Short mmCIF file of C-alpha atoms in Angstrom, two decimals:
data_model
loop_
_atom_site.label_atom_id
_atom_site.label_comp_id
_atom_site.label_asym_id
_atom_site.label_seq_id
_atom_site.Cartn_x
_atom_site.Cartn_y
_atom_site.Cartn_z
CA MET A 1 -0.18 -0.21 0.03
CA ARG A 2 0.60 3.61 -0.51
CA ALA A 3 1.03 6.14 2.96
CA ALA A 4 3.44 9.15 3.38
CA ILE A 5 6.71 8.50 5.42
CA TYR A 6 9.11 10.13 7.23
CA SER A 7 12.32 9.28 8.33
CA SER A 8 13.82 11.96 9.97
CA TYR A 9 12.51 15.44 11.62
CA GLY A 10 12.86 18.02 9.21
CA PRO A 11 11.10 20.00 6.94
CA PRO A 12 8.36 19.84 5.09
CA GLU A 13 10.05 18.45 2.21
CA VAL A 14 11.05 14.26 4.61
CA MET A 15 7.82 13.34 3.70
CA GLY A 16 7.46 11.75 0.72
CA ILE A 17 5.65 8.49 -1.20
CA LYS A 18 6.19 4.78 -0.59
CA ASP A 19 4.74 1.62 -1.09
CA ILE A 20 5.10 -0.96 2.71
CA GLU A 21 3.44 -3.17 3.55
CA GLN A 22 -0.56 -3.45 4.30
CA PRO A 23 -1.68 -3.66 7.49
CA SER A 24 -3.41 -6.78 9.14
CA ILE A 25 -6.22 -7.50 11.67
CA LYS A 26 -3.87 -8.41 14.37
CA GLU A 27 -6.44 -7.78 17.97
CA GLN A 28 -9.34 -8.89 17.04
CA ASP A 29 -11.35 -5.37 18.38
CA ARG A 30 -9.95 -3.87 15.66
CA VAL A 31 -11.52 -3.50 12.62
CA LEU A 32 -10.25 -2.99 8.86
CA ILE A 33 -10.09 0.46 6.76
CA ARG A 34 -9.65 1.89 3.64
CA VAL A 35 -8.67 5.20 3.87
CA GLN A 36 -11.00 7.48 2.06
CA SER A 37 -9.75 10.57 3.27
CA ALA A 38 -7.35 11.89 6.73
CA SER A 39 -7.40 15.71 7.76
CA VAL A 40 -3.77 17.03 8.54
CA ASN A 41 -3.36 18.20 12.36
CA THR A 42 -0.64 20.14 14.13
CA LEU A 43 0.33 17.74 15.74
CA ASP A 44 1.43 15.88 12.67
CA TYR A 45 3.76 18.80 11.89
CA LEU A 46 5.25 18.94 15.33
CA TYR A 47 5.97 15.47 15.76
CA ARG A 48 7.33 16.06 11.52
CA LYS A 49 9.63 18.37 13.45
CA GLY A 50 10.64 16.54 16.00
CA TYR A 51 8.82 19.33 18.47
CA LEU A 52 10.73 17.67 22.42
CA PRO A 53 7.88 16.40 23.60
CA THR A 54 7.41 14.46 20.72
CA ARG A 55 10.49 13.48 20.15
CA LEU A 56 9.61 11.84 24.52
CA ASP A 57 6.85 9.44 23.02
CA ASN A 58 8.00 9.59 18.65
CA GLY A 59 12.58 8.19 19.62
CA LEU A 60 14.19 10.71 19.85
CA THR A 61 17.28 10.66 17.00
CA LYS A 62 14.81 8.94 14.43
CA PRO A 63 10.75 8.61 14.04
CA LYS A 64 9.75 5.07 15.38
CA ASN A 65 6.49 5.76 13.96
CA PRO A 66 6.64 6.76 10.29
CA ILE A 67 3.19 7.80 8.79
CA LEU A 68 1.68 11.02 10.48
CA GLY A 69 -2.31 11.11 10.73
CA ILE A 70 -4.86 10.77 13.46
CA ASP A 71 -7.81 11.30 11.94
CA VAL A 72 -9.75 8.38 9.07
CA ALA A 73 -13.02 8.94 7.31
CA GLY A 74 -13.08 5.39 5.52
CA THR A 75 -14.76 1.96 4.18
CA ILE A 76 -14.24 -1.42 6.25
CA GLU A 77 -12.98 -4.32 5.03
CA ALA A 78 -12.91 -6.40 7.81
CA VAL A 79 -13.82 -6.72 10.80
CA GLY A 80 -12.80 -8.39 13.65
CA GLU A 81 -14.31 -11.31 15.86
CA ASN A 82 -14.64 -9.20 19.13
CA VAL A 83 -16.54 -6.16 16.94
CA ARG A 84 -20.13 -5.87 16.85
CA LYS A 85 -20.84 -2.42 15.93
CA PHE A 86 -19.90 -2.61 12.42
CA LYS A 87 -19.38 -4.82 8.92
CA VAL A 88 -17.85 -4.80 5.73
CA GLY A 89 -18.68 -1.63 3.55
CA ASP A 90 -19.88 0.82 6.25
CA HIS A 91 -18.90 3.89 5.70
CA VAL A 92 -16.90 5.24 9.11
CA PHE A 93 -14.63 8.24 10.56
CA GLY A 94 -12.99 8.35 14.19
CA SER A 95 -9.91 8.50 15.07
CA CYS A 96 -6.61 6.47 13.75
CA PHE A 97 -2.40 7.05 13.99
CA GLY A 98 -0.88 6.27 10.51
CA SER A 99 -4.07 7.25 9.26
CA HIS A 100 -1.72 8.96 5.75
CA SER A 101 -1.96 5.09 3.93
CA GLU A 102 -4.38 4.13 2.16
CA TYR A 103 -5.25 1.03 4.90
CA VAL A 104 -5.12 1.43 9.14
CA THR A 105 -6.25 -1.07 11.71
CA PRO A 106 -7.73 1.03 14.45
CA ARG A 107 -9.55 0.28 17.80
CA GLU A 108 -14.23 -0.18 17.39
CA ASN A 109 -14.42 1.94 19.49
CA LEU A 110 -12.64 4.82 18.90
CA LEU A 111 -14.87 5.37 15.47
CA SER A 112 -18.25 5.96 14.53
CA HIS A 113 -20.69 5.87 11.31
CA ILE A 114 -20.63 8.21 8.36
CA PRO A 115 -23.33 11.64 8.69
CA LYS A 116 -25.27 10.18 5.85
CA ASN A 117 -25.07 14.31 4.45
CA ILE A 118 -21.73 14.70 4.56
CA THR A 119 -19.35 13.08 2.32
CA PHE A 120 -15.35 11.55 3.19
CA GLU A 121 -13.86 14.79 2.80
CA GLU A 122 -16.14 15.96 5.89
CA ALA A 123 -15.94 13.26 8.30
CA ALA A 124 -12.55 13.32 8.66
CA ALA A 125 -11.87 16.74 9.15
CA ILE A 126 -14.55 15.84 12.62
CA PRO A 127 -12.53 13.60 15.28
CA CYS A 128 -10.31 15.08 16.52
CA ALA A 129 -10.58 19.40 16.20
CA ALA A 130 -14.32 18.72 16.77
CA GLN A 131 -13.66 16.97 20.02
CA THR A 132 -11.37 18.78 21.17
CA ALA A 133 -13.57 21.86 21.25
CA LEU A 134 -16.31 19.58 22.60
CA GLN A 135 -14.92 18.55 25.60
CA ALA A 136 -13.22 22.19 26.70
CA LEU A 137 -16.41 23.27 26.10
CA ARG A 138 -18.49 20.37 27.42
CA ASP A 139 -16.44 19.49 30.01
CA VAL A 140 -13.08 21.38 30.95
CA ALA A 141 -15.10 24.98 30.86
CA GLN A 142 -18.64 22.86 31.75
CA ILE A 143 -20.30 25.21 29.54
CA LYS A 144 -23.95 26.88 29.94
CA ILE A 145 -26.59 28.05 28.58
CA GLY A 146 -25.83 32.25 28.72
CA GLN A 147 -21.72 32.62 29.41
CA ARG A 148 -20.44 34.74 27.83
CA ILE A 149 -17.45 32.14 25.79
CA LEU A 150 -14.39 34.43 24.18
CA ILE A 151 -12.05 32.30 21.10
CA TYR A 152 -9.36 32.65 20.49
CA GLY A 153 -8.36 31.33 16.95
CA ALA A 154 -12.23 31.11 16.04
CA SER A 155 -11.31 30.54 12.04
CA GLY A 156 -9.30 27.24 12.67
CA GLY A 157 -9.34 23.97 12.54
CA VAL A 158 -10.54 23.64 16.45
CA GLY A 159 -11.83 27.21 16.73
CA HIS A 160 -14.54 27.19 14.41
CA PHE A 161 -16.01 23.21 15.62
CA ALA A 162 -15.86 25.78 19.06
CA VAL A 163 -17.52 28.58 17.70
CA GLN A 164 -20.26 26.27 16.36
CA LEU A 165 -20.75 24.47 19.94
CA ALA A 166 -20.45 26.74 22.16
CA LYS A 167 -23.97 28.42 19.92
CA TYR A 168 -25.69 24.82 20.45
CA TYR A 169 -24.86 24.58 24.19
CA GLY A 170 -26.70 28.41 24.27
CA ALA A 171 -23.91 30.63 25.01
CA GLU A 172 -22.35 34.31 23.47
CA VAL A 173 -20.42 33.97 21.63
CA THR A 174 -17.58 36.22 20.99
CA ALA A 175 -14.86 34.80 18.04
CA VAL A 176 -11.60 36.36 17.54
CA CYS A 177 -9.86 36.17 13.99
CA SER A 178 -8.13 38.20 11.12
CA THR A 179 -9.60 40.28 8.59
CA SER A 180 -10.69 38.06 6.04
CA ASN A 181 -12.00 35.19 8.07
CA LEU A 182 -14.26 37.90 10.15
CA ASP A 183 -17.65 37.35 8.05
CA TRP A 184 -17.37 33.72 7.97
CA VAL A 185 -17.05 33.49 11.12
CA LYS A 186 -19.94 35.71 12.20
CA GLN A 187 -21.24 32.74 9.29
CA LEU A 188 -20.93 30.34 12.24
CA GLY A 189 -23.16 31.83 14.82
CA ALA A 190 -21.13 33.72 16.26
CA ASP A 191 -22.22 37.02 18.67
CA TYR A 192 -19.75 39.65 17.80
CA VAL A 193 -15.75 39.12 15.57
CA LEU A 194 -13.22 41.00 16.66
CA ASP A 195 -10.24 41.23 14.71
CA TYR A 196 -6.90 40.45 16.55
CA THR A 197 -5.28 42.68 13.37
CA LYS A 198 -6.71 45.46 14.71
CA GLU A 199 -7.68 45.25 18.01
CA ASP A 200 -6.27 43.24 21.28
CA PHE A 201 -9.96 41.99 23.39
CA THR A 202 -7.91 42.97 26.36
CA ASN A 203 -7.86 46.71 25.78
CA HIS A 204 -11.62 46.14 26.18
CA LYS A 205 -13.92 46.43 29.69
CA ASN A 206 -16.00 42.87 28.45
CA LYS A 207 -15.12 40.01 30.86
CA TYR A 208 -15.86 36.35 29.71
CA ASP A 209 -17.05 32.87 31.23
CA VAL A 210 -15.06 31.40 29.25
CA ILE A 211 -11.71 31.96 27.43
CA LEU A 212 -10.73 29.42 24.81
CA ASP A 213 -6.96 29.73 23.52
CA ALA A 214 -7.97 27.94 20.23
CA VAL A 215 -3.92 28.42 18.83
CA GLY A 216 -2.26 28.65 21.72
CA LYS A 217 -1.38 31.92 20.92
CA ARG A 218 -1.98 34.08 24.10
CA THR A 219 -0.98 33.67 27.50
CA PHE A 220 -4.05 32.98 31.44
CA PHE A 221 -2.27 36.15 32.32
CA SER A 222 -2.63 37.82 29.50
CA CYS A 223 -6.25 36.23 29.96
CA LEU A 224 -6.88 37.77 34.02
CA ARG A 225 -9.01 40.76 32.96
CA SER A 226 -10.44 40.14 30.63
CA LEU A 227 -12.05 37.13 32.60
CA THR A 228 -15.37 37.52 35.19
CA GLU A 229 -15.01 36.98 38.80
CA LYS A 230 -14.97 32.92 38.44
CA GLY A 231 -13.59 32.80 34.94
CA VAL A 232 -11.75 29.86 33.18
CA TYR A 233 -8.97 30.41 30.19
CA ILE A 234 -8.21 27.14 28.16
CA THR A 235 -5.60 26.86 26.18
CA GLU A 236 -5.49 23.95 23.11
CA HIS A 237 -1.89 23.48 22.64
CA LEU A 238 0.74 22.98 25.83
CA PHE A 239 3.50 21.89 22.84
CA PHE A 240 3.78 25.87 22.25
CA PRO A 241 6.16 27.56 23.42
CA LYS A 242 4.84 30.69 23.84
CA PHE A 243 2.79 29.11 25.94
CA GLN A 244 4.36 28.73 29.38
CA PRO A 245 2.85 25.20 30.89
CA PHE A 246 3.66 26.61 35.11
CA GLN A 247 0.76 28.95 34.13
CA VAL A 248 -1.34 26.29 34.07
CA MET A 249 -0.03 25.51 37.72
CA ILE A 250 -0.23 28.44 38.78
CA GLY A 251 -3.63 29.51 37.29
CA SER A 252 -5.17 26.89 39.42
CA PHE A 253 -4.56 28.38 42.85
CA LEU A 254 -4.71 31.56 42.23
CA GLY A 255 -8.72 32.86 43.18
CA ASN A 256 -11.53 32.14 41.64
CA LYS A 257 -10.62 32.54 37.93
CA LYS A 258 -8.73 29.13 36.99
CA ALA A 259 -5.99 28.15 33.86
CA LYS A 260 -6.95 24.90 32.47
CA THR A 261 -5.89 22.56 29.60
CA HIS A 262 -6.65 19.07 28.59
CA PHE A 263 -5.55 16.84 25.66
CA THR A 264 -7.72 15.08 24.44
CA LYS A 265 -9.90 12.13 24.58
CA PRO A 266 -10.96 10.05 21.23
CA ASN A 267 -13.85 7.96 22.00
CA ASP A 268 -17.26 6.42 19.93
CA GLY A 269 -19.89 8.38 22.11
CA ASP A 270 -18.57 11.77 20.77
CA LEU A 271 -17.84 10.33 17.68
CA ALA A 272 -21.47 9.92 17.75
CA PHE A 273 -22.75 12.64 19.17
CA LEU A 274 -20.75 14.91 16.82
CA SER A 275 -22.87 12.57 13.81
CA ASN A 276 -25.96 13.49 15.08
CA ILE A 277 -26.03 17.25 15.77
CA VAL A 278 -23.53 16.94 11.85
CA GLU A 279 -26.58 15.43 10.53
CA GLN A 280 -29.18 17.82 11.97
CA GLU A 281 -27.93 20.43 10.19
CA LYS A 282 -26.69 22.15 13.96
CA LEU A 283 -22.79 21.83 13.39
CA LYS A 284 -20.53 21.85 10.10
CA PRO A 285 -16.99 20.97 8.81
CA VAL A 286 -15.32 23.25 7.22
CA ILE A 287 -12.58 22.05 4.74
CA GLU A 288 -9.85 25.23 3.46
CA LYS A 289 -8.63 22.99 0.77
CA SER A 290 -8.22 19.31 -0.10
CA TYR A 291 -5.10 17.83 -1.50
CA SER A 292 -4.08 14.49 -2.59
CA LEU A 293 -1.46 11.47 -1.12
CA GLU A 294 1.05 12.66 -2.92
CA GLN A 295 1.15 16.63 -2.21
CA ILE A 296 1.78 15.95 1.54
CA VAL A 297 4.77 17.96 1.48
CA GLU A 298 2.54 21.07 -0.07
CA ALA A 299 -0.15 20.44 2.42
CA HIS A 300 2.21 19.92 5.55
CA ARG A 301 3.48 23.17 4.13
CA HIS A 302 -0.01 25.17 4.03
CA ILE A 303 -0.47 23.68 7.95
CA GLU A 304 2.46 24.69 9.74
CA SER A 305 2.04 28.65 7.44
CA GLY A 306 -0.62 28.40 10.73
CA HIS A 307 -3.20 30.69 7.96
CA THR A 308 -6.02 27.86 7.82
CA LYS A 309 -9.71 28.54 7.43
CA GLY A 310 -11.24 25.39 9.01
CA LYS A 311 -9.48 22.41 8.19
CA ILE A 312 -6.87 20.36 5.74
CA VAL A 313 -7.74 17.82 4.00
CA LEU A 314 -5.60 14.70 2.27
CA ARG A 315 -7.43 12.75 -1.02
CA VAL A 316 -5.82 9.44 0.07
CA ARG A 317 -8.12 7.99 -2.80
#
């Protein structure tokens, strides 16, 4: 099978397409998926660059796992003996390492059926980013109707899902993004939009119950005065150098205001929930651009630029 491989850490050019052995089901709670589409996430380029925290997981000098990709959408071609939810021919999406390849073998409990009203490409855009936004708002922030929420980086992969989910839960949403994205973020449901290239929201007198930094560009201390008395600041990118992890620890003990982060926990329950509200047309993945598997270098350049509108997707088939 074809797969996008990187055998050393470095710039996008370390990526290349190679023919490797097709995986087979070795654990009976897994399925074999013929991959149609997979998204490209920030985590992919951090692993490819060899950012230090990722090297601790994937090898200090060279990658132990040379195939990137954490989101998948495709067709089931075989199922393990213990699989009960799926059958051969089902169209599924979910979380799976190594999805930048033609076949993968994820666990059953990390998948869900693709909503009937979207494509494979749209389905591949959902798992990591939408689950991250959902868990940040629902579980970490414990979002409530009528709360005032600010989403920094509202036009990105996590951010554009967060805007829609915050509105789904009945919050008042202020979205912060660049000039070119103001109108379409407003169309996603944001009540107010701010252009970060022209103004800093912390200079306003408005206060928010939740500030979600979906791109890791702000710090807890810079947002303190914009939080309500019991406000919560959430960062989604603990790995980014600009964010200092100790601020979460300090912030957790600083009065009633809290600083929190979380690592997404992929699961079939959240995927099924997201699938349901996508079918109800209350959530929509936005794809800025799709690339073929052979264009993996260009896809990495795009995601590393940081200038994305929604999601970047790979067409594997």
